[in-house]
Coordinates of C-alpha atoms in Angstrom, one line a residue:
X1 CA -15.7 1.0 6.1
X2 CA -18.8 2.1 7.6
X3 CA -18.7 5.9 7.9
X4 CA -20.9 7.6 10.5
X5 CA -22.8 10.8 9.5
X6 CA -24.3 12.4 12.5
X7 CA -26.6 15.4 12.3
X8 CA -24.1 17.8 14.1
X9 CA -21.6 17.3 11.2
X10 CA -21.6 20.2 8.5
X11 CA -22.8 19.4 5.2
X12 CA -19.5 18.7 3.3
X13 CA -20.8 17.0 0.1
X14 CA -22.2 19.2 -2.4
X15 CA -22.9 19.0 -6.3
X16 CA -20.2 20.5 -8.5
X17 CA -21.1 24.0 -9.6
X18 CA -19.0 25.3 -12.4
X19 CA -20.0 28.8 -11.5
X20 CA -18.6 28.5 -8.0
X21 CA -14.9 28.2 -7.0
X22 CA -12.8 27.4 -3.9
X23 CA -15.6 26.0 -2.0
X24 CA -14.1 25.7 1.6
X25 CA -14.8 22.7 3.9
X26 CA -16.6 20.7 1.2
X27 CA -16.1 17.9 -1.2
X28 CA -17.7 18.4 -4.5
X29 CA -19.4 15.9 -6.6
X30 CA -20.0 15.4 -10.4
X31 CA -22.9 13.2 -11.1
X32 CA -25.4 11.5 -8.8
X33 CA -24.3 7.9 -8.0
X34 CA -22.3 6.6 -5.2
X35 CA -18.8 8.3 -4.4
X36 CA -17.1 5.0 -3.5
X37 CA -15.1 3.7 -0.5
X38 CA -12.1 5.9 -0.6
X39 CA -14.2 9.1 -1.0
X40 CA -16.3 8.1 1.9
X41 CA -13.2 7.9 4.1
X42 CA -12.3 11.3 2.9
X43 CA -15.6 12.7 3.9
X44 CA -15.2 11.1 7.4
X45 CA -11.8 12.6 7.7
X46 CA -13.3 16.0 6.8
X47 CA -16.1 16.0 9.0
X48 CA -14.0 14.8 11.9
X49 CA -11.5 17.7 11.4
X50 CA -14.3 20.2 11.2
X51 CA -16.3 18.8 14.3
X52 CA -14.1 17.0 16.7
X53 CA -10.4 17.2 16.1
X54 CA -8.6 19.9 18.3
X55 CA -6.4 21.7 15.5
X56 CA -5.7 24.5 18.0
X57 CA -3.4 22.0 19.9
X58 CA -1.1 21.9 16.9
X59 CA -0.9 25.6 15.7
X60 CA 2.5 25.0 14.0
X61 CA 0.8 22.8 11.5
X62 CA -2.2 23.3 9.2
X63 CA -4.1 20.1 8.9
X64 CA -6.7 19.5 6.2
X65 CA -8.0 17.3 3.3
X66 CA -6.5 18.3 0.0
X67 CA -9.2 19.9 -2.3
X68 CA -11.2 17.3 -4.2
X69 CA -14.0 16.6 -6.7
X70 CA -15.5 13.2 -6.9
X71 CA -17.1 11.9 -10.1
X72 CA -19.7 9.5 -8.9
X73 CA -20.5 6.1 -10.2
X74 CA -23.3 7.1 -12.6
X75 CA -20.7 8.6 -14.9
X76 CA -18.8 5.3 -15.0
X77 CA -22.1 3.5 -15.9
X78 CA -22.8 5.8 -18.7
X79 CA -19.3 5.7 -20.0
X80 CA -19.2 1.8 -20.1
X81 CA -22.8 1.7 -21.8
X82 CA -22.3 4.5 -24.3
X83 CA -19.0 3.1 -25.6
X84 CA -20.1 -0.6 -25.3
X85 CA -17.0 -1.4 -23.3
X86 CA -18.2 -4.5 -21.4
X87 CA -17.2 -6.9 -24.0
X88 CA -13.5 -6.1 -23.9
X89 CA -13.7 -5.2 -20.2
X90 CA -14.9 -8.6 -19.3
X91 CA -12.6 -10.6 -21.7
X92 CA -9.2 -12.0 -21.1
X93 CA -7.5 -9.5 -23.0
X94 CA -4.2 -8.1 -21.5
X95 CA -4.2 -4.8 -19.7
X96 CA -2.7 -2.8 -22.3
X97 CA -5.4 -3.7 -24.8
X98 CA -8.2 -2.8 -22.2
X99 CA -6.5 0.4 -21.3
X100 CA -6.2 1.5 -24.9
X101 CA -9.8 0.6 -25.7
X102 CA -10.8 2.9 -22.8
X103 CA -8.6 5.7 -24.0
X104 CA -10.2 5.4 -27.4
X105 CA -13.7 5.7 -25.9
X106 CA -15.5 9.2 -25.1
X107 CA -16.5 10.3 -21.6
X108 CA -20.1 11.2 -21.4
X109 CA -21.0 14.7 -22.9
X110 CA -23.0 15.9 -20.1
X111 CA -19.7 15.9 -17.7
X112 CA -17.2 17.5 -20.0
X113 CA -18.4 21.0 -19.3
X114 CA -17.8 20.3 -15.6
X115 CA -14.4 18.9 -16.1
X116 CA -13.3 21.8 -18.3
X117 CA -14.5 24.1 -15.7
X118 CA -12.7 22.4 -13.0
X119 CA -9.4 22.2 -14.7
X120 CA -9.7 25.9 -15.5
X121 CA -9.8 26.4 -11.7
X122 CA -6.7 24.4 -10.7
X123 CA -2.9 24.9 -12.0
X124 CA -1.2 22.5 -9.4
X125 CA -0.6 18.7 -9.9
X126 CA -3.4 16.4 -9.5
X127 CA -4.0 12.8 -8.2
X128 CA -6.6 11.0 -10.2
X129 CA -7.6 8.2 -7.8
X130 CA -9.8 5.2 -7.8
X131 CA -12.7 5.2 -5.4
X132 CA -14.7 2.0 -6.2
X133 CA -17.9 0.5 -4.5
X134 CA -15.7 -2.2 -3.1
X135 CA -12.7 -0.4 -2.2
X136 CA -11.8 0.4 1.6
X137 CA -14.2 -2.3 3.0
X138 CA -13.0 -3.4 6.3
X139 CA -12.7 -7.2 5.4
X140 CA -12.0 -6.7 1.6
X141 CA -10.4 -3.3 1.1
X142 CA -9.0 -3.7 -2.4
X143 CA -6.0 -1.6 -1.3
X144 CA -3.8 -0.7 -4.3
X145 CA -5.8 -2.9 -6.5
X146 CA -6.9 -0.1 -8.6
X147 CA -4.9 2.8 -10.3
X148 CA -3.9 6.1 -9.1
X149 CA -2.6 8.4 -11.8
X150 CA -0.7 11.6 -11.0
X151 CA -0.6 14.5 -13.8
X152 CA 1.6 17.6 -13.4
X153 CA -1.2 19.9 -14.8
X154 CA 1.2 22.7 -15.5
X155 CA 0.6 23.2 -19.2
X156 CA -0.3 27.0 -20.2
X157 CA -2.9 25.5 -22.5
X158 CA -6.2 24.5 -20.6
X159 CA -7.1 22.2 -23.5
X160 CA -4.0 20.3 -23.0
X161 CA -4.6 20.1 -19.4
X162 CA -8.1 18.9 -20.0
X163 CA -6.8 16.3 -22.3
X164 CA -4.4 15.0 -19.5
X165 CA -7.3 14.9 -17.0
X166 CA -9.6 12.8 -19.3
X167 CA -6.8 10.5 -20.1
X168 CA -6.1 10.0 -16.4
X169 CA -9.9 9.4 -15.8
X170 CA -10.1 6.9 -18.4
X171 CA -7.0 5.1 -17.3
X172 CA -8.6 4.7 -13.6
X173 CA -11.7 3.4 -15.2
X174 CA -9.9 0.9 -17.2
X175 CA -8.1 -0.4 -14.1
X176 CA -11.4 -1.7 -12.9
X177 CA -10.9 -4.5 -15.4
X178 CA -7.3 -5.2 -15.3
X179 CA -6.3 -8.6 -14.6
X180 CA -4.9 -8.1 -11.0
X181 CA -8.4 -6.6 -10.1
X182 CA -10.3 -9.3 -11.8
X183 CA -8.3 -12.1 -9.9
X184 CA -8.7 -10.2 -6.7
X185 CA -12.6 -10.0 -7.0
X186 CA -12.7 -13.7 -8.0
X187 CA -10.5 -14.6 -4.9
X188 CA -12.8 -12.6 -2.7
X189 CA -16.1 -14.1 -4.3
X190 CA -17.1 -11.0 -6.2
X191 CA -18.8 -10.8 -9.6
X192 CA -17.3 -8.2 -11.9
X193 CA -20.9 -6.7 -12.1
X194 CA -20.6 -6.0 -8.3
X195 CA -18.0 -3.3 -9.0
X196 CA -18.5 0.3 -10.2
X197 CA -15.9 3.1 -10.3
X198 CA -16.1 6.6 -8.9
X199 CA -13.0 8.7 -9.4
X200 CA -11.4 11.4 -7.1
X201 CA -9.6 14.3 -8.5
X202 CA -7.5 15.7 -5.8
X203 CA -4.8 18.3 -5.3
X204 CA -1.4 16.4 -4.7
X205 CA 0.4 17.7 -1.5
X206 CA 3.7 19.0 -2.2
X207 CA 6.1 21.8 -3.4
X208 CA 7.8 22.4 -6.7
X209 CA 11.5 21.9 -6.9
X210 CA 12.8 22.9 -10.3
X211 CA 11.3 20.4 -12.4
X212 CA 10.2 18.0 -9.6
X213 CA 7.0 18.2 -7.4
X214 CA 6.7 16.1 -4.3
X215 CA 5.9 16.3 -0.5
X216 CA 9.0 16.5 1.7
X217 CA 7.3 13.9 3.8
X218 CA 4.8 11.0 3.3
X219 CA 3.6 8.6 6.0
X220 CA 1.1 5.6 6.6
X221 CA 0.3 5.1 10.3
X222 CA -1.6 2.4 12.1
X223 CA -3.1 2.4 15.6
X224 CA -2.3 -1.3 15.9
X225 CA 1.3 -2.8 15.3
X226 CA 1.5 -6.3 14.4
X227 CA 5.2 -6.5 14.9
X228 CA 6.3 -4.3 18.0
X229 CA 9.9 -4.1 18.8
X230 CA 11.4 -3.7 22.2
X231 CA 9.2 -1.8 24.9
X232 CA 6.5 -1.1 22.1
X233 CA 3.1 -2.8 22.5
X234 CA 0.8 -3.9 19.8
X235 CA -1.8 -1.2 20.9
X236 CA 0.9 1.6 20.5
X237 CA 0.6 1.5 16.9
X238 CA 3.2 2.0 14.1
X239 CA 4.3 4.7 11.6
X240 CA 6.0 4.3 8.2
X241 CA 7.7 7.5 7.0
X242 CA 9.4 8.5 3.5
X243 CA 10.8 11.3 1.6
X244 CA 8.7 11.9 -1.5
X245 CA 5.3 10.6 -2.8
X246 CA 3.7 8.0 -0.6
X247 CA 4.2 5.3 -3.6
X248 CA 7.4 4.4 -1.7
X249 CA 5.5 3.2 1.4
X250 CA 2.2 1.7 -0.2
X251 CA 4.3 -0.1 -2.8
X252 CA 6.5 -1.7 -0.3
X253 CA 9.8 0.1 -0.6
X254 CA 12.2 1.2 1.8
X255 CA 10.7 3.4 4.5
X256 CA 11.6 4.5 8.3
X257 CA 9.5 2.5 10.9
X258 CA 8.9 3.4 14.3
X259 CA 6.3 3.4 17.3
X260 CA 4.5 6.5 18.2
X261 CA 4.9 5.6 21.8
X262 CA 8.7 5.4 21.4
X263 CA 9.6 8.0 18.3
X264 CA 13.3 8.0 19.2
X265 CA 13.5 4.1 18.6
X266 CA 14.0 3.5 14.8
X267 CA 14.1 0.2 13.0
X268 CA 16.3 -2.4 14.5
X269 CA 19.5 -1.8 12.3
X270 CA 22.5 -3.7 13.8
X271 CA 25.0 -1.0 13.2
X272 CA 25.5 2.5 11.7
X273 CA 26.7 0.9 8.5
X274 CA 23.7 -1.3 8.2
X275 CA 21.5 1.7 8.6
X276 CA 23.2 3.7 5.9
X277 CA 22.8 0.7 3.7
X278 CA 19.3 -0.1 4.3
X279 CA 17.5 3.3 4.8
X280 CA 15.7 5.1 2.0
X281 CA 17.9 6.2 -0.9
X282 CA 15.6 7.2 -3.6
X283 CA 12.3 8.9 -3.7
X284 CA 9.2 9.4 -6.1
X285 CA 8.2 12.8 -7.6
X286 CA 5.8 14.2 -10.3
X287 CA 7.9 15.2 -13.3
X288 CA 7.2 18.7 -14.0
X289 CA 9.3 18.7 -17.3
X290 CA 8.7 17.1 -20.7
X291 CA 7.7 13.4 -20.1
X292 CA 10.2 10.9 -21.5
X293 CA 7.5 9.1 -23.4
X294 CA 3.8 9.8 -24.1
X295 CA 2.0 6.9 -22.7
X296 CA -1.4 7.6 -21.2
X297 CA -1.9 3.8 -20.4
X298 CA 1.1 3.9 -17.9
X299 CA 0.5 4.8 -14.4
X300 CA 3.9 6.3 -13.9
X301 CA 3.9 8.2 -17.1
X302 CA 4.6 11.4 -15.2
X303 CA 6.6 10.1 -12.3
X304 CA 10.4 10.1 -11.8
X305 CA 12.7 8.6 -9.2
X306 CA 15.4 10.8 -7.7
X307 CA 18.2 10.3 -5.2
X308 CA 19.0 12.0 -1.9
X309 CA 21.8 14.1 -3.5
X310 CA 19.0 15.8 -5.7
X311 CA 16.7 16.2 -2.8
X312 CA 19.5 18.0 -0.8
X313 CA 19.9 20.4 -3.6
X314 CA 16.2 21.0 -3.5
X315 CA 16.5 21.8 0.2
X316 CA 14.1 19.0 1.2
X317 CA 16.1 17.3 4.0
X318 CA 16.3 20.0 6.6
X319 CA 13.7 18.1 8.9
X320 CA 14.4 14.7 7.8
X321 CA 18.1 13.5 7.9
X322 CA 21.2 12.8 10.0
X323 CA 24.6 12.8 8.7
X324 CA 27.4 10.3 9.1
X325 CA 30.6 11.2 10.7
X326 CA 33.4 9.0 9.5
X327 CA 35.8 9.9 12.4
X328 CA 33.4 9.0 15.0
X329 CA 31.4 6.3 13.2
X330 CA 28.3 8.0 14.5
X331 CA 25.2 9.7 13.1
X332 CA 24.7 13.4 14.0
X333 CA 21.1 14.8 13.7
X334 CA 20.8 17.3 10.9
X335 CA 22.9 18.5 8.1
X336 CA 25.4 20.7 10.1
X337 CA 28.4 18.9 8.7
X338 CA 29.3 17.4 5.3
X339 CA 29.1 13.6 4.9
X340 CA 26.6 10.9 3.7
X341 CA 23.0 11.7 4.5
X342 CA 20.7 9.1 6.2
X343 CA 16.9 9.6 6.4
X344 CA 16.2 8.9 10.0
X345 CA 13.6 11.8 10.5
X346 CA 15.5 12.5 13.8
X347 CA 14.9 16.4 13.7
X348 CA 11.2 15.5 13.7
X349 CA 11.3 12.4 16.1
X350 CA 14.3 13.0 18.4
X351 CA 14.5 16.9 18.7
X352 CA 10.8 17.2 18.0
X353 CA 11.2 20.6 15.9
X354 CA 7.6 20.1 14.8
X355 CA 5.0 18.2 16.8
X356 CA 4.5 15.7 14.1
X357 CA 4.4 12.7 16.3
X358 CA 2.0 14.2 18.7
X359 CA -0.3 15.1 15.8
X360 CA -0.2 11.5 14.7
X361 CA -1.0 10.1 18.0
X362 CA -3.9 12.4 18.5
X363 CA -5.5 11.8 15.1
X364 CA -5.0 8.1 15.4
X365 CA -6.9 8.2 18.8
X366 CA -9.7 10.5 17.2
X367 CA -10.2 8.2 14.4
X368 CA -9.9 5.1 16.3
X369 CA -12.7 6.4 18.8
X370 CA -15.1 7.7 16.2
X371 CA -14.8 4.2 14.2
X372 CA -14.6 2.0 17.2
X373 CA -12.0 0.0 15.4
X374 CA -8.1 0.2 14.8
X375 CA -7.4 2.4 11.9
X376 CA -4.7 3.1 9.1
X377 CA -4.2 6.7 7.9
X378 CA -2.3 7.9 5.0
X379 CA -1.0 11.3 4.9
X380 CA 1.7 13.8 3.3
X381 CA 3.4 16.8 4.7
X382 CA 5.3 20.0 3.3
X383 CA 7.4 22.4 5.5
X384 CA 7.8 26.1 5.8
X385 CA 5.0 26.6 6.3
X386 CA 4.2 23.3 7.9
X387 CA 1.0 21.7 6.2
X388 CA -0.1 18.1 6.7
X389 CA -2.8 16.6 4.3
X390 CA -4.9 13.6 5.1
X391 CA -5.3 11.3 2.2
X392 CA -7.2 8.3 3.3
X393 CA -8.5 6.3 6.4
X394 CA -9.3 2.5 6.5
X395 CA -10.5 0.3 9.2
X396 CA -7.9 -2.6 10.2
X397 CA -8.8 -6.2 11.0
X398 CA -7.3 -7.4 14.2
X399 CA -8.5 -10.9 15.1
X400 CA -9.5 -11.9 18.5
X401 CA -9.7 -15.6 18.5
X402 CA -7.9 -17.4 21.4
X403 CA -5.3 -19.8 19.9
X404 CA -2.3 -20.9 21.9
X405 CA 1.0 -22.0 20.5
X406 CA 3.1 -23.7 23.0
X407 CA 6.8 -24.2 23.4
X408 CA 6.3 -27.8 22.3
X409 CA 4.6 -26.7 19.1
X410 CA 7.6 -24.6 18.1
X411 CA 10.0 -27.5 18.6
X412 CA 7.7 -30.5 17.3
X413 CA 9.6 -32.7 15.1
X414 CA 6.3 -32.7 13.0
X415 CA 6.6 -29.0 12.2
X416 CA 7.2 -27.8 8.7
X417 CA 8.1 -24.6 10.1
X418 CA 7.6 -22.5 13.3
X419 CA 8.4 -18.9 14.1
X420 CA 7.8 -16.2 16.8
X421 CA 7.3 -13.5 14.2
X422 CA 3.7 -14.1 12.9
X423 CA 0.6 -12.3 11.6
X424 CA -2.8 -13.5 11.7
X425 CA -4.9 -15.7 14.3
X426 CA -6.6 -18.9 14.1
X427 CA -6.5 -22.5 13.1
X428 CA -6.3 -23.9 9.5
X429 CA -6.7 -27.5 8.7
X430 CA -7.7 -27.9 5.1
X431 CA -4.7 -26.9 3.1
X432 CA -2.9 -29.7 1.1
X433 CA -1.3 -27.7 -1.8
X434 CA 2.2 -26.0 -1.1
X435 CA 3.8 -23.7 -3.7
X436 CA 7.4 -22.7 -3.0
X437 CA 10.1 -21.0 -4.7
X438 CA 13.2 -23.5 -5.0
X439 CA 15.8 -22.4 -2.6
X440 CA 18.9 -23.1 -4.6
X441 CA 17.3 -21.2 -7.6
X442 CA 16.3 -18.0 -5.9
X443 CA 18.3 -15.0 -7.0
X444 CA 17.1 -11.3 -6.9
X445 CA 17.6 -10.7 -10.4
X446 CA 14.8 -13.4 -11.2
X447 CA 12.1 -11.9 -9.0
X448 CA 10.0 -10.7 -11.8
X449 CA 10.0 -14.0 -13.5
X450 CA 9.3 -15.8 -10.4
X451 CA 6.2 -13.6 -9.8
X452 CA 4.9 -14.5 -13.3
X453 CA 5.4 -18.2 -12.5
X454 CA 3.5 -17.9 -9.3
X455 CA 0.6 -16.2 -11.1
X456 CA 0.1 -19.2 -13.5
X457 CA 0.2 -21.8 -10.6
X458 CA -2.2 -19.4 -8.5
X459 CA -4.6 -19.2 -11.3
X460 CA -5.0 -22.9 -11.8
X461 CA -5.5 -23.5 -8.1
X462 CA -8.1 -20.7 -8.0
X463 CA -9.9 -22.5 -11.0
X464 CA -9.9 -25.6 -8.9
X465 CA -11.1 -23.7 -5.8
X466 CA -7.9 -24.6 -3.9
X467 CA -6.4 -22.4 -1.3
X468 CA -2.6 -23.1 -0.7
X469 CA 0.6 -22.5 1.4
X470 CA 3.0 -20.1 -0.4
X471 CA 6.8 -20.0 0.6
X472 CA 8.9 -17.2 -0.6
X473 CA 12.1 -15.4 0.0
X474 CA 12.2 -11.6 0.8
X475 CA 9.5 -9.2 1.0
X476 CA 6.5 -10.4 -1.0
X477 CA 4.6 -7.7 -2.9
X478 CA 7.3 -5.2 -2.8
X479 CA 7.5 -2.8 -6.0
X480 CA 11.2 -3.2 -5.6
X481 CA 12.5 -6.6 -7.2
X482 CA 15.6 -6.2 -5.0
X483 CA 13.7 -6.5 -1.8
X484 CA 11.7 -9.6 -2.7
X485 CA 9.2 -11.0 -5.3
X486 CA 7.1 -8.0 -6.8
X487 CA 4.0 -10.0 -6.8
X488 CA 0.6 -8.1 -6.8
X489 CA -2.4 -9.6 -5.1
X490 CA -3.9 -11.1 -8.4
X491 CA -0.7 -13.1 -8.8
X492 CA -0.8 -15.0 -5.4
X493 CA -4.7 -14.2 -4.5
X494 CA -5.3 -18.0 -3.6
X495 CA -2.6 -18.1 -0.9
X496 CA -4.2 -18.6 2.5
X497 CA -0.9 -18.8 4.3
X498 CA 2.4 -17.1 3.4
X499 CA 6.0 -17.9 4.6
X500 CA 8.6 -15.5 4.0
X501 CA 12.2 -16.6 4.6
X502 CA 15.4 -15.2 3.9
X503 CA 18.9 -16.3 2.7
X504 CA 22.1 -15.5 4.6
X505 CA 22.9 -11.8 4.0
X506 CA 19.6 -11.0 2.8
X507 CA 17.2 -9.7 5.2
X508 CA 14.2 -7.0 4.8
X509 CA 11.5 -6.0 7.3
X510 CA 7.9 -6.6 6.5
X511 CA 6.5 -3.2 5.3
X512 CA 3.2 -2.7 7.5
X513 CA 2.5 0.4 5.5
X514 CA 2.1 -1.2 2.2
X515 CA -1.3 -1.9 0.4
X516 CA 0.0 -5.5 0.1
X517 CA 0.3 -5.8 3.9
X518 CA -3.3 -4.1 4.3
X519 CA -5.0 -6.6 1.9
X520 CA -3.2 -9.6 3.7
X521 CA -4.4 -8.6 7.3
X522 CA -7.9 -7.7 6.2
X523 CA -8.5 -10.9 4.2
X524 CA -7.2 -12.9 6.9
X525 CA -4.2 -14.4 5.3
X526 CA -1.6 -15.8 7.9
X527 CA 2.0 -14.8 7.6
X528 CA 5.1 -16.4 9.2
X529 CA 8.4 -14.8 8.9
X530 CA 11.5 -17.2 9.2
X531 CA 15.0 -15.6 9.6
X532 CA 17.9 -17.4 7.5
X533 CA 19.4 -18.3 10.7
X534 CA 17.6 -19.1 14.1
X535 CA 16.2 -22.0 16.0
X536 CA 13.1 -22.6 14.1
X537 CA 14.0 -23.5 10.3
X538 CA 11.8 -24.8 7.4
X539 CA 12.1 -28.6 6.7
X540 CA 13.1 -28.2 3.1
X541 CA 14.3 -31.8 2.9
X542 CA 10.6 -33.1 3.6
X543 CA 9.2 -30.5 1.1
X544 CA 11.4 -32.1 -1.6
X545 CA 10.1 -35.6 -1.0
X546 CA 6.4 -34.5 -1.6
X547 CA 4.2 -35.3 -4.4
X548 CA 5.3 -33.1 -7.3
X549 CA 2.2 -31.6 -9.4
X550 CA 4.2 -28.9 -11.2
X551 CA 7.7 -27.5 -11.4
X552 CA 8.7 -24.4 -13.4
X553 CA 12.1 -22.9 -13.7
X554 CA 11.9 -21.3 -10.3
X555 CA 8.8 -22.5 -8.5
X556 CA 7.7 -26.0 -7.3
X557 CA 4.0 -27.0 -6.6
X558 CA 3.4 -30.1 -4.4
X559 CA 0.2 -31.7 -3.0
X560 CA 0.0 -33.6 0.3
X561 CA -2.0 -36.8 1.1
X562 CA -3.3 -35.2 4.4
X563 CA -3.8 -31.5 5.1
X564 CA -1.6 -29.3 7.0
X565 CA -2.4 -28.1 10.5
X566 CA -1.7 -24.2 10.8
X567 CA -1.8 -22.7 14.4
X568 CA -1.3 -18.9 14.6
X569 CA -1.4 -17.1 17.8
X570 CA -1.7 -13.2 17.0
X571 CA -1.4 -12.3 20.7
X572 CA 2.1 -13.9 21.3
X573 CA 3.3 -13.7 17.6
X574 CA 3.9 -17.2 17.6
X575 CA 2.9 -19.8 14.9
X576 CA 3.6 -23.2 13.6
X577 CA 2.7 -25.2 10.6
X578 CA 2.5 -29.0 11.4
X579 CA 2.8 -31.7 8.6
X580 CA -0.4 -33.1 9.7
X581 CA -2.8 -32.8 12.7
X582 CA -3.0 -36.6 13.3
X583 CA 0.8 -36.9 14.1
X584 CA 0.4 -33.7 16.4
X585 CA -2.5 -35.3 18.3

């Protein structure tokens, strides 16, 4: 993203001084290189809060940027050179070997004193976050490609806390060269030498509950909604909310989705029973106890998942839940009665106990006006006292080309698939390769293996410079294998068009707050959703007759004689993939 820096803004970037502590309204920097894209976004948010945003309008809520220090890219350069790491970094070694090599290396001597001083000033959990040169660019955002590691930072011994901090920094450095990152750079035509890594050391928003630390609320909001429901319009935006750490949302897990213009209208569940079954049941927290295993090369080393029963014992559901009443078969807002709890966020969105939604709308408008572009914002919140921390801002890509998909296109006999639920915009007429999950072999328990099989085919097509149509079942890119195929971007990076379809009894909504979704929209990948039952269906019989290039246990790759003709109209949400342009003409 392009961050504006006007002369009227306060100077919010200052060099780290180990003799100074608790600098207000500033972002401290260790080193002299670039601070990277993610940190630039935080500088923008900080300056916007200080100069233009009217926080007095929301006196119930303290709004700010969690304290942070950035390690600039010159430290990364020195680390790589002094430890002679470029050889293994640019090799085909597996991620764990690369990560271990980085753990065995030493951070540059000249930053150790600053890091020791920093860790002596902080006793709360920390998020060690990537902020690379390429990260959060508008058209190539690299969202979720690199690592974030959260550490409890609760040990009495400062030497132990320092060790955990340095391990986390080196893990984020190593993620620059993990296979997923390399594949993504290759797919976006970047050389590995184009990338350098800055690291953000930031306080985690949250509260401690026994051996758990987490925010009561995490969210991702967008000023543009690709899939509005009911009266909502695309320009009204969309919000995803979840209990606990934001990992649930950005990894494509189960969250609550609504439009800021109509906060009382939730996701389109068909019944109370469906809502109880399909709403969030588990949440992520930082483990403040003894970690199960010492594993510095594992991103989730200090993370645990808990359920709603635990959250209720923690007292974390007061502003978030409704309760199911068996006799009336209805949900009542709040926790006044015993019964199954459902995370509907109704105390906030329906009763408006706290003006969260108004704050979201106001801040979205301020960011959009300043950047002159639709935006996505990540945030987290704690209650009593009410405090909201802004964690990230990115520009969104919203296509404006005029493409018309007619009623005739949707029912054309030459259509491989058509839908009235699409994302993207434009015409594509050069795809001849189709990779699809074999319908009768798809089972949710096999989704991890399916992701591995997709990766092998994807790599072979990328090596040949071929983009392709990918057809899958469920929510692609979800970290939860029971919602769909948990593929990362590196495993399907050559896909130019993605079709998600669903079998009877299996349906999940696209997670607009996920990193996977943001990368897809920013890179211009077209997406088509096809329900299991409906008037527009995939022509599986035609696919089965096409020339087979490769078949694995669960996936088939075919190549067509003539390219497909893809028409996507982002304004109307309609799209069609025609088997050939000639037949349509």
